[in-house]
């Protein structure tokens, strides 16, 4: 199945795509992409959260990359709230930190290989060690840190292609990772690329996740903010309020007025 053309279950939140599907379907599709290359460019799985949407409003090339991905999964409670406000409830929170380990477990069971790209070298090395402890026969065929220069990019791609992983986890942070995947998909000898943000920081044990009750309550972002206030303050203090204000405004401004405005903007 190819989702490059948005499927009926795709919705657009402030212009950015989200596929409103359940975990089982998302997992089946991701493993399908990894296992059946069919001579296609590397497939792409992205995760849309409030930060992605805010970045995409500022940076249309990011919006373009996400909207053209093969699968775009909903990440976080902000999207749940927006879905409810727009009358299209989000079925499941499929954030990368919880979803990717399930992909890796399925990869282990199906003998699919994995390459880890991103984060600082020490972290990605610890991440591999922890993953092998957790999934003893997972085939991790290579890794590379995420602080390479544009001049080194060719060597990084050469190394990935030599290993031909079925699954490439790209942890370079938004928007770099989405653009990197989109720019290189045709050059990568890979089944599927997942844009996984700070996943290796968690899996290496460098950054601890919020307690289960906070995750269940949808307030993991408060914990993340308290852990790294200097890195995350913009997301919490600016992006979340702006996102909610825009969603509410879009909901209450009459559709007709909005369409006239949108047409005027399009004609500009
Ligand atoms: N990172 C990287 N190369 C860079 C910049 C960042 O590998 O040039 C890594 C960084 O070490 C971290 C991840 O990308 O592991 C970004 O994590 P964050 O939680 O900020 O991801 P986001 O929420 O932005 O997707």
Tab-separated table of N, CA and C in Angstrom, residues 4-119:
chain	number	residue	atom	x	y	z
A	4	UNK	N	1.547	7.789	-0.340
A	4	UNK	CA	2.057	9.085	-0.801
A	4	UNK	C	0.905	10.021	-1.135
A	5	UNK	N	-0.153	9.459	-1.731
A	5	UNK	CA	-1.356	10.254	-1.916
A	5	UNK	C	-2.158	10.075	-0.629
A	6	UNK	N	-2.542	11.167	0.038
A	6	UNK	CA	-3.237	11.017	1.308
A	6	UNK	C	-4.438	10.073	1.215
A	7	UNK	N	-4.567	9.211	2.192
A	7	UNK	CA	-5.652	8.246	2.236
A	7	UNK	C	-6.878	8.871	2.908
A	8	UNK	N	-8.036	8.229	2.802
A	8	UNK	CA	-9.224	8.807	3.422
A	8	UNK	C	-9.052	9.075	4.914
A	9	UNK	N	-8.173	8.315	5.569
A	9	UNK	CA	-8.007	8.515	7.002
A	9	UNK	C	-7.023	9.643	7.329
A	10	UNK	N	-6.458	10.267	6.302
A	10	UNK	CA	-5.542	11.380	6.565
A	10	UNK	C	-6.344	12.624	6.889
A	11	UNK	N	-5.909	13.329	7.938
A	11	UNK	CA	-6.514	14.631	8.207
A	11	UNK	C	-5.385	15.664	8.197
A	12	UNK	N	-5.760	16.920	8.042
A	12	UNK	CA	-4.736	17.977	8.009
A	12	UNK	C	-5.004	18.939	9.162
A	13	UNK	N	-4.042	19.046	10.065
A	13	UNK	CA	-4.180	19.964	11.192
A	13	UNK	C	-3.305	21.181	10.915
A	14	UNK	N	-3.954	22.321	10.712
A	14	UNK	CA	-3.264	23.571	10.345
A	14	UNK	C	-2.312	23.331	9.175
A	15	UNK	N	-2.744	22.474	8.252
A	15	UNK	CA	-1.979	22.258	7.021
A	15	UNK	C	-1.066	21.047	7.032
A	16	UNK	N	-0.824	20.467	8.194
A	16	UNK	CA	0.100	19.324	8.270
A	16	UNK	C	-0.679	18.016	8.419
A	17	UNK	N	-0.223	17.027	7.672
A	17	UNK	CA	-0.973	15.761	7.600
A	17	UNK	C	-0.772	14.876	8.838
A	18	UNK	N	-1.836	14.167	9.187
A	18	UNK	CA	-1.790	13.128	10.221
A	18	UNK	C	-2.666	11.982	9.722
A	19	UNK	N	-2.159	10.754	9.803
A	19	UNK	CA	-2.972	9.604	9.421
A	19	UNK	C	-3.637	9.050	10.679
A	20	UNK	N	-4.960	9.125	10.684
A	20	UNK	CA	-5.702	8.782	11.888
A	20	UNK	C	-6.002	7.284	11.908
A	21	UNK	N	-4.971	6.499	12.192
A	21	UNK	CA	-5.140	5.042	12.144
A	21	UNK	C	-4.763	4.429	13.492
A	22	UNK	N	-5.090	3.131	13.638
A	22	UNK	CA	-4.765	2.478	14.911
A	22	UNK	C	-3.363	1.879	14.868
A	23	UNK	N	-2.894	1.483	16.037
A	23	UNK	CA	-1.506	1.019	16.150
A	23	UNK	C	-1.238	-0.236	15.314
A	24	UNK	N	-2.207	-1.141	15.307
A	24	UNK	CA	-2.014	-2.390	14.576
A	24	UNK	C	-1.776	-2.103	13.087
A	25	UNK	N	-2.614	-1.242	12.527
A	25	UNK	CA	-2.479	-0.901	11.098
A	25	UNK	C	-1.147	-0.200	10.840
A	26	UNK	N	-0.785	0.737	11.735
A	26	UNK	CA	0.473	1.479	11.555
A	26	UNK	C	1.668	0.525	11.578
A	27	UNK	N	1.615	-0.429	12.490
A	27	UNK	CA	2.711	-1.398	12.627
A	27	UNK	C	2.776	-2.300	11.393
A	28	UNK	N	1.619	-2.751	10.954
A	28	UNK	CA	1.562	-3.629	9.782
A	28	UNK	C	2.114	-2.908	8.552
A	29	UNK	N	1.741	-1.636	8.392
A	29	UNK	CA	2.222	-0.875	7.237
A	29	UNK	C	3.730	-0.648	7.312
A	30	UNK	N	4.216	-0.279	8.490
A	30	UNK	CA	5.657	0.003	8.639
A	30	UNK	C	6.481	-1.248	8.338
A	31	UNK	N	6.066	-2.375	8.882
A	31	UNK	CA	6.805	-3.623	8.640
A	31	UNK	C	6.668	-4.023	7.166
A	32	UNK	N	5.512	-3.743	6.591
A	32	UNK	CA	5.313	-4.011	5.152
A	32	UNK	C	6.287	-3.195	4.304
A	33	UNK	N	6.453	-1.926	4.630
A	33	UNK	CA	7.411	-1.067	3.906
A	33	UNK	C	8.832	-1.641	4.033
A	34	UNK	N	9.153	-2.098	5.262
A	34	UNK	CA	10.519	-2.587	5.514
A	34	UNK	C	10.781	-3.885	4.759
A	35	UNK	N	9.769	-4.736	4.703
A	35	UNK	CA	9.973	-6.089	4.161
A	35	UNK	C	9.828	-6.154	2.641
A	36	UNK	N	9.064	-5.225	2.065
A	36	UNK	CA	8.808	-5.287	0.618
A	36	UNK	C	9.259	-3.993	-0.042
A	37	UNK	N	10.472	-3.990	-0.535
A	37	UNK	CA	10.992	-2.756	-1.144
A	37	UNK	C	10.424	-2.519	-2.532
A	38	UNK	N	10.190	-3.597	-3.268
A	38	UNK	CA	9.581	-3.511	-4.606
A	38	UNK	C	10.282	-2.494	-5.502
A	39	UNK	N	11.556	-2.306	-5.335
A	39	UNK	CA	12.302	-1.370	-6.191
A	39	UNK	C	11.946	0.091	-5.983
A	40	UNK	N	11.219	0.395	-4.922
A	40	UNK	CA	10.808	1.790	-4.674
A	40	UNK	C	11.875	2.529	-3.863
A	41	UNK	N	11.852	3.883	-3.911
A	41	UNK	CA	12.738	4.622	-3.006
A	41	UNK	C	12.372	4.264	-1.553
A	42	UNK	N	13.278	4.545	-0.631
A	42	UNK	CA	12.993	4.264	0.781
A	42	UNK	C	11.663	4.902	1.180
A	43	UNK	N	10.829	4.145	1.867
A	43	UNK	CA	9.564	4.719	2.354
A	43	UNK	C	9.849	5.540	3.613
A	44	UNK	N	8.880	6.378	3.953
A	44	UNK	CA	9.093	7.309	5.072
A	44	UNK	C	7.961	7.252	6.082
A	45	UNK	N	8.325	7.171	7.355
A	45	UNK	CA	7.333	7.284	8.424
A	45	UNK	C	7.723	8.483	9.289
A	46	UNK	N	6.785	9.444	9.423
A	46	UNK	CA	7.020	10.625	10.275
A	46	UNK	C	6.024	10.618	11.429
A	47	UNK	N	6.307	11.439	12.414
A	47	UNK	CA	5.399	11.601	13.551
A	47	UNK	C	5.068	13.088	13.652
A	48	UNK	N	3.784	13.406	13.624
A	48	UNK	CA	3.392	14.816	13.733
A	48	UNK	C	3.007	15.131	15.168
A	49	UNK	N	3.649	16.150	15.739
A	49	UNK	CA	3.221	16.645	17.056
A	49	UNK	C	3.075	18.175	16.964
A	50	UNK	N	2.773	18.808	18.102
A	50	UNK	CA	2.535	20.259	18.076
A	50	UNK	C	3.772	20.985	17.539
A	51	UNK	N	4.947	20.538	17.945
A	51	UNK	CA	6.180	21.187	17.491
A	51	UNK	C	6.328	21.065	15.967
A	52	UNK	N	6.035	19.870	15.424
A	52	UNK	CA	6.131	19.688	13.963
A	52	UNK	C	5.192	20.652	13.250
A	53	UNK	N	3.955	20.755	13.758
A	53	UNK	CA	2.963	21.607	13.096
A	53	UNK	C	3.399	23.079	13.139
A	54	UNK	N	3.918	23.506	14.293
A	54	UNK	CA	4.350	24.906	14.407
A	54	UNK	C	5.540	25.174	13.494
A	55	UNK	N	6.490	24.234	13.465
A	55	UNK	CA	7.649	24.385	12.568
A	55	UNK	C	7.193	24.416	11.111
A	56	UNK	N	6.234	23.529	10.787
A	56	UNK	CA	5.771	23.412	9.393
A	56	UNK	C	5.037	24.665	8.938
A	57	UNK	N	4.408	25.384	9.868
A	57	UNK	CA	3.743	26.639	9.489
A	57	UNK	C	4.776	27.708	9.131
A	58	UNK	N	5.938	27.618	9.796
A	58	UNK	CA	7.003	28.588	9.508
A	58	UNK	C	7.797	28.177	8.277
A	59	UNK	N	7.849	26.863	8.038
A	59	UNK	CA	8.777	26.329	7.052
A	59	UNK	C	8.015	25.371	6.134
A	60	UNK	N	7.565	25.906	4.996
A	60	UNK	CA	6.706	25.123	4.100
A	60	UNK	C	7.420	23.898	3.536
A	61	UNK	N	8.748	23.934	3.478
A	61	UNK	CA	9.423	22.753	2.928
A	61	UNK	C	9.306	21.582	3.911
A	62	UNK	N	9.261	21.882	5.206
A	62	UNK	CA	9.026	20.804	6.188
A	62	UNK	C	7.609	20.252	6.011
A	63	UNK	N	6.630	21.164	5.847
A	63	UNK	CA	5.240	20.731	5.664
A	63	UNK	C	5.134	19.805	4.447
A	64	UNK	N	5.836	20.179	3.404
A	64	UNK	CA	5.843	19.415	2.171
A	64	UNK	C	6.409	18.001	2.420
A	65	UNK	N	7.535	17.926	3.127
A	65	UNK	CA	8.168	16.621	3.416
A	65	UNK	C	7.217	15.731	4.211
A	66	UNK	N	6.605	16.303	5.251
A	66	UNK	CA	5.711	15.498	6.101
A	66	UNK	C	4.488	15.065	5.303
A	67	UNK	N	3.910	16.012	4.556
A	67	UNK	CA	2.669	15.700	3.843
A	67	UNK	C	2.867	14.662	2.741
A	68	UNK	N	4.099	14.529	2.263
A	68	UNK	CA	4.358	13.538	1.207
A	68	UNK	C	4.939	12.225	1.739
A	69	UNK	N	5.033	12.085	3.061
A	69	UNK	CA	5.576	10.842	3.630
A	69	UNK	C	4.602	9.686	3.364
A	70	UNK	N	5.086	8.470	3.515
A	70	UNK	CA	4.217	7.309	3.268
A	70	UNK	C	3.266	7.063	4.434
A	71	UNK	N	3.696	7.487	5.612
A	71	UNK	CA	2.849	7.316	6.797
A	71	UNK	C	3.187	8.439	7.776
A	72	UNK	N	2.152	9.090	8.317
A	72	UNK	CA	2.372	10.198	9.263
A	72	UNK	C	1.544	9.918	10.510
A	73	UNK	N	2.215	9.629	11.613
A	73	UNK	CA	1.481	9.171	12.798
A	73	UNK	C	1.288	10.291	13.818
A	74	UNK	N	0.143	10.267	14.523
A	74	UNK	CA	-0.167	11.338	15.483
A	74	UNK	C	0.596	11.161	16.791
A	75	UNK	N	1.274	12.207	17.226
A	75	UNK	CA	2.144	12.137	18.398
A	75	UNK	C	1.733	13.202	19.413
A	76	UNK	N	1.145	12.763	20.520
A	76	UNK	CA	0.963	13.670	21.646
A	76	UNK	C	-0.452	14.152	21.898
A	77	UNK	N	-0.615	14.691	23.111
A	77	UNK	CA	-1.961	15.047	23.545
A	77	UNK	C	-2.474	16.328	22.874
A	78	UNK	N	-1.558	17.181	22.370
A	78	UNK	CA	-1.993	18.395	21.671
A	78	UNK	C	-2.843	18.040	20.460
A	79	UNK	N	-2.448	16.983	19.775
A	79	UNK	CA	-3.191	16.569	18.572
A	79	UNK	C	-4.549	15.986	18.959
A	80	UNK	N	-4.555	15.288	20.092
A	80	UNK	CA	-5.819	14.714	20.576
A	80	UNK	C	-6.817	15.836	20.829
A	81	UNK	N	-6.349	16.901	21.489
A	81	UNK	CA	-7.224	18.038	21.810
A	81	UNK	C	-7.706	18.684	20.508
A	82	UNK	N	-6.770	18.888	19.556
A	82	UNK	CA	-7.146	19.521	18.284
A	82	UNK	C	-8.167	18.652	17.540
A	83	UNK	N	-7.943	17.353	17.536
A	83	UNK	CA	-8.864	16.438	16.868
A	83	UNK	C	-10.266	16.556	17.434
A	84	UNK	N	-10.323	16.634	18.777
A	84	UNK	CA	-11.633	16.742	19.436
A	84	UNK	C	-12.300	18.068	19.064
A	85	UNK	N	-11.524	19.146	19.046
A	85	UNK	CA	-12.080	20.469	18.714
A	85	UNK	C	-12.609	20.477	17.276
A	86	UNK	N	-11.894	19.822	16.370
A	86	UNK	CA	-12.321	19.802	14.966
A	86	UNK	C	-13.387	18.735	14.680
A	87	UNK	N	-13.732	17.948	15.709
A	87	UNK	CA	-14.760	16.921	15.498
A	87	UNK	C	-14.237	15.689	14.778
A	88	UNK	N	-12.903	15.506	14.732
A	88	UNK	CA	-12.334	14.274	14.161
A	88	UNK	C	-11.383	13.673	15.199
A	89	UNK	N	-11.935	12.952	16.169
A	89	UNK	CA	-11.095	12.451	17.267
A	89	UNK	C	-9.932	11.600	16.759
A	90	UNK	N	-8.771	11.822	17.333
A	90	UNK	CA	-7.578	11.037	16.990
A	90	UNK	C	-7.712	9.681	17.694
A	91	UNK	N	-7.594	8.617	16.913
A	91	UNK	CA	-7.849	7.282	17.464
A	91	UNK	C	-6.812	6.863	18.488
A	92	UNK	N	-5.526	7.072	18.165
A	92	UNK	CA	-4.481	6.631	19.097
A	92	UNK	C	-3.308	7.592	19.068
A	93	UNK	N	-2.652	7.712	20.215
A	93	UNK	CA	-1.416	8.492	20.284
A	93	UNK	C	-0.271	7.549	19.894
A	94	UNK	N	0.261	7.740	18.692
A	94	UNK	CA	1.298	6.822	18.204
A	94	UNK	C	2.642	7.541	18.165
A	95	UNK	N	3.093	8.028	19.326
A	95	UNK	CA	4.361	8.769	19.339
A	95	UNK	C	5.538	7.822	19.077
A	96	UNK	N	6.604	8.397	18.527
A	96	UNK	CA	7.758	7.598	18.104
A	96	UNK	C	8.434	6.849	19.241
A	97	UNK	N	8.420	7.436	20.435
A	97	UNK	CA	9.136	6.811	21.553
A	97	UNK	C	8.471	5.502	21.988
A	98	UNK	N	7.158	5.425	21.874
A	98	UNK	CA	6.467	4.172	22.226
A	98	UNK	C	6.304	3.260	21.021
A	99	UNK	N	6.101	3.882	19.847
A	99	UNK	CA	5.801	3.074	18.651
A	99	UNK	C	7.049	2.367	18.115
A	100	UNK	N	8.194	3.073	18.088
A	100	UNK	CA	9.394	2.497	17.452
A	100	UNK	C	9.859	1.201	18.127
A	101	UNK	N	9.886	1.118	19.469
A	101	UNK	CA	10.264	-0.176	20.067
A	101	UNK	C	9.360	-1.328	19.606
A	102	UNK	N	8.098	-1.020	19.324
A	102	UNK	CA	7.206	-2.089	18.823
A	102	UNK	C	7.619	-2.500	17.413
A	103	UNK	N	8.044	-1.501	16.629
A	103	UNK	CA	8.555	-1.805	15.280
A	103	UNK	C	9.803	-2.693	15.413
A	104	UNK	N	10.668	-2.361	16.376
A	104	UNK	CA	11.914	-3.121	16.540
A	104	UNK	C	11.631	-4.549	17.004
A	105	UNK	N	10.623	-4.689	17.847
A	105	UNK	CA	10.263	-6.039	18.300
A	105	UNK	C	9.736	-6.859	17.117
A	106	UNK	N	8.907	-6.223	16.285
A	106	UNK	CA	8.392	-6.914	15.090
A	106	UNK	C	9.535	-7.218	14.117
A	107	UNK	N	10.520	-6.301	14.037
A	107	UNK	CA	11.683	-6.510	13.161
A	107	UNK	C	12.446	-7.744	13.634
A	108	UNK	N	12.634	-7.841	14.947
A	108	UNK	CA	13.341	-9.000	15.520
A	108	UNK	C	12.622	-10.299	15.137
A	109	UNK	N	11.302	-10.272	15.283
A	109	UNK	CA	10.538	-11.497	14.986
A	109	UNK	C	10.580	-11.865	13.501
A	110	UNK	N	10.724	-10.851	12.653
A	110	UNK	CA	10.702	-11.103	11.206
A	110	UNK	C	12.097	-11.115	10.576
A	111	UNK	N	13.132	-11.033	11.399
A	111	UNK	CA	14.513	-11.080	10.896
A	111	UNK	C	14.894	-9.863	10.066
A	112	UNK	N	14.243	-8.709	10.313
A	112	UNK	CA	14.559	-7.492	9.541
A	112	UNK	C	15.724	-6.751	10.206
A	113	UNK	N	16.561	-6.110	9.368
A	113	UNK	CA	17.750	-5.449	9.914
A	113	UNK	C	17.513	-3.955	10.141
A	114	UNK	N	18.327	-3.392	11.045
A	114	UNK	CA	18.123	-2.004	11.490
A	114	UNK	C	19.454	-1.253	11.495
A	115	UNK	N	19.402	0.037	11.151
A	115	UNK	CA	20.574	0.925	11.222
A	115	UNK	C	20.160	2.131	12.055
A	116	UNK	N	21.039	2.569	12.951
A	116	UNK	CA	20.729	3.707	13.823
A	116	UNK	C	21.542	4.921	13.374
A	117	UNK	N	20.870	5.993	13.011
A	117	UNK	CA	21.556	7.220	12.585
A	117	UNK	C	21.078	8.393	13.432
A	118	UNK	N	22.011	8.998	14.180
A	118	UNK	CA	21.631	10.205	14.905
A	118	UNK	C	22.134	10.229	16.333
A	119	UNK	N	21.974	11.350	16.988
A	119	UNK	CA	22.381	11.618	18.380
A	119	UNK	C	23.909	11.643	18.510
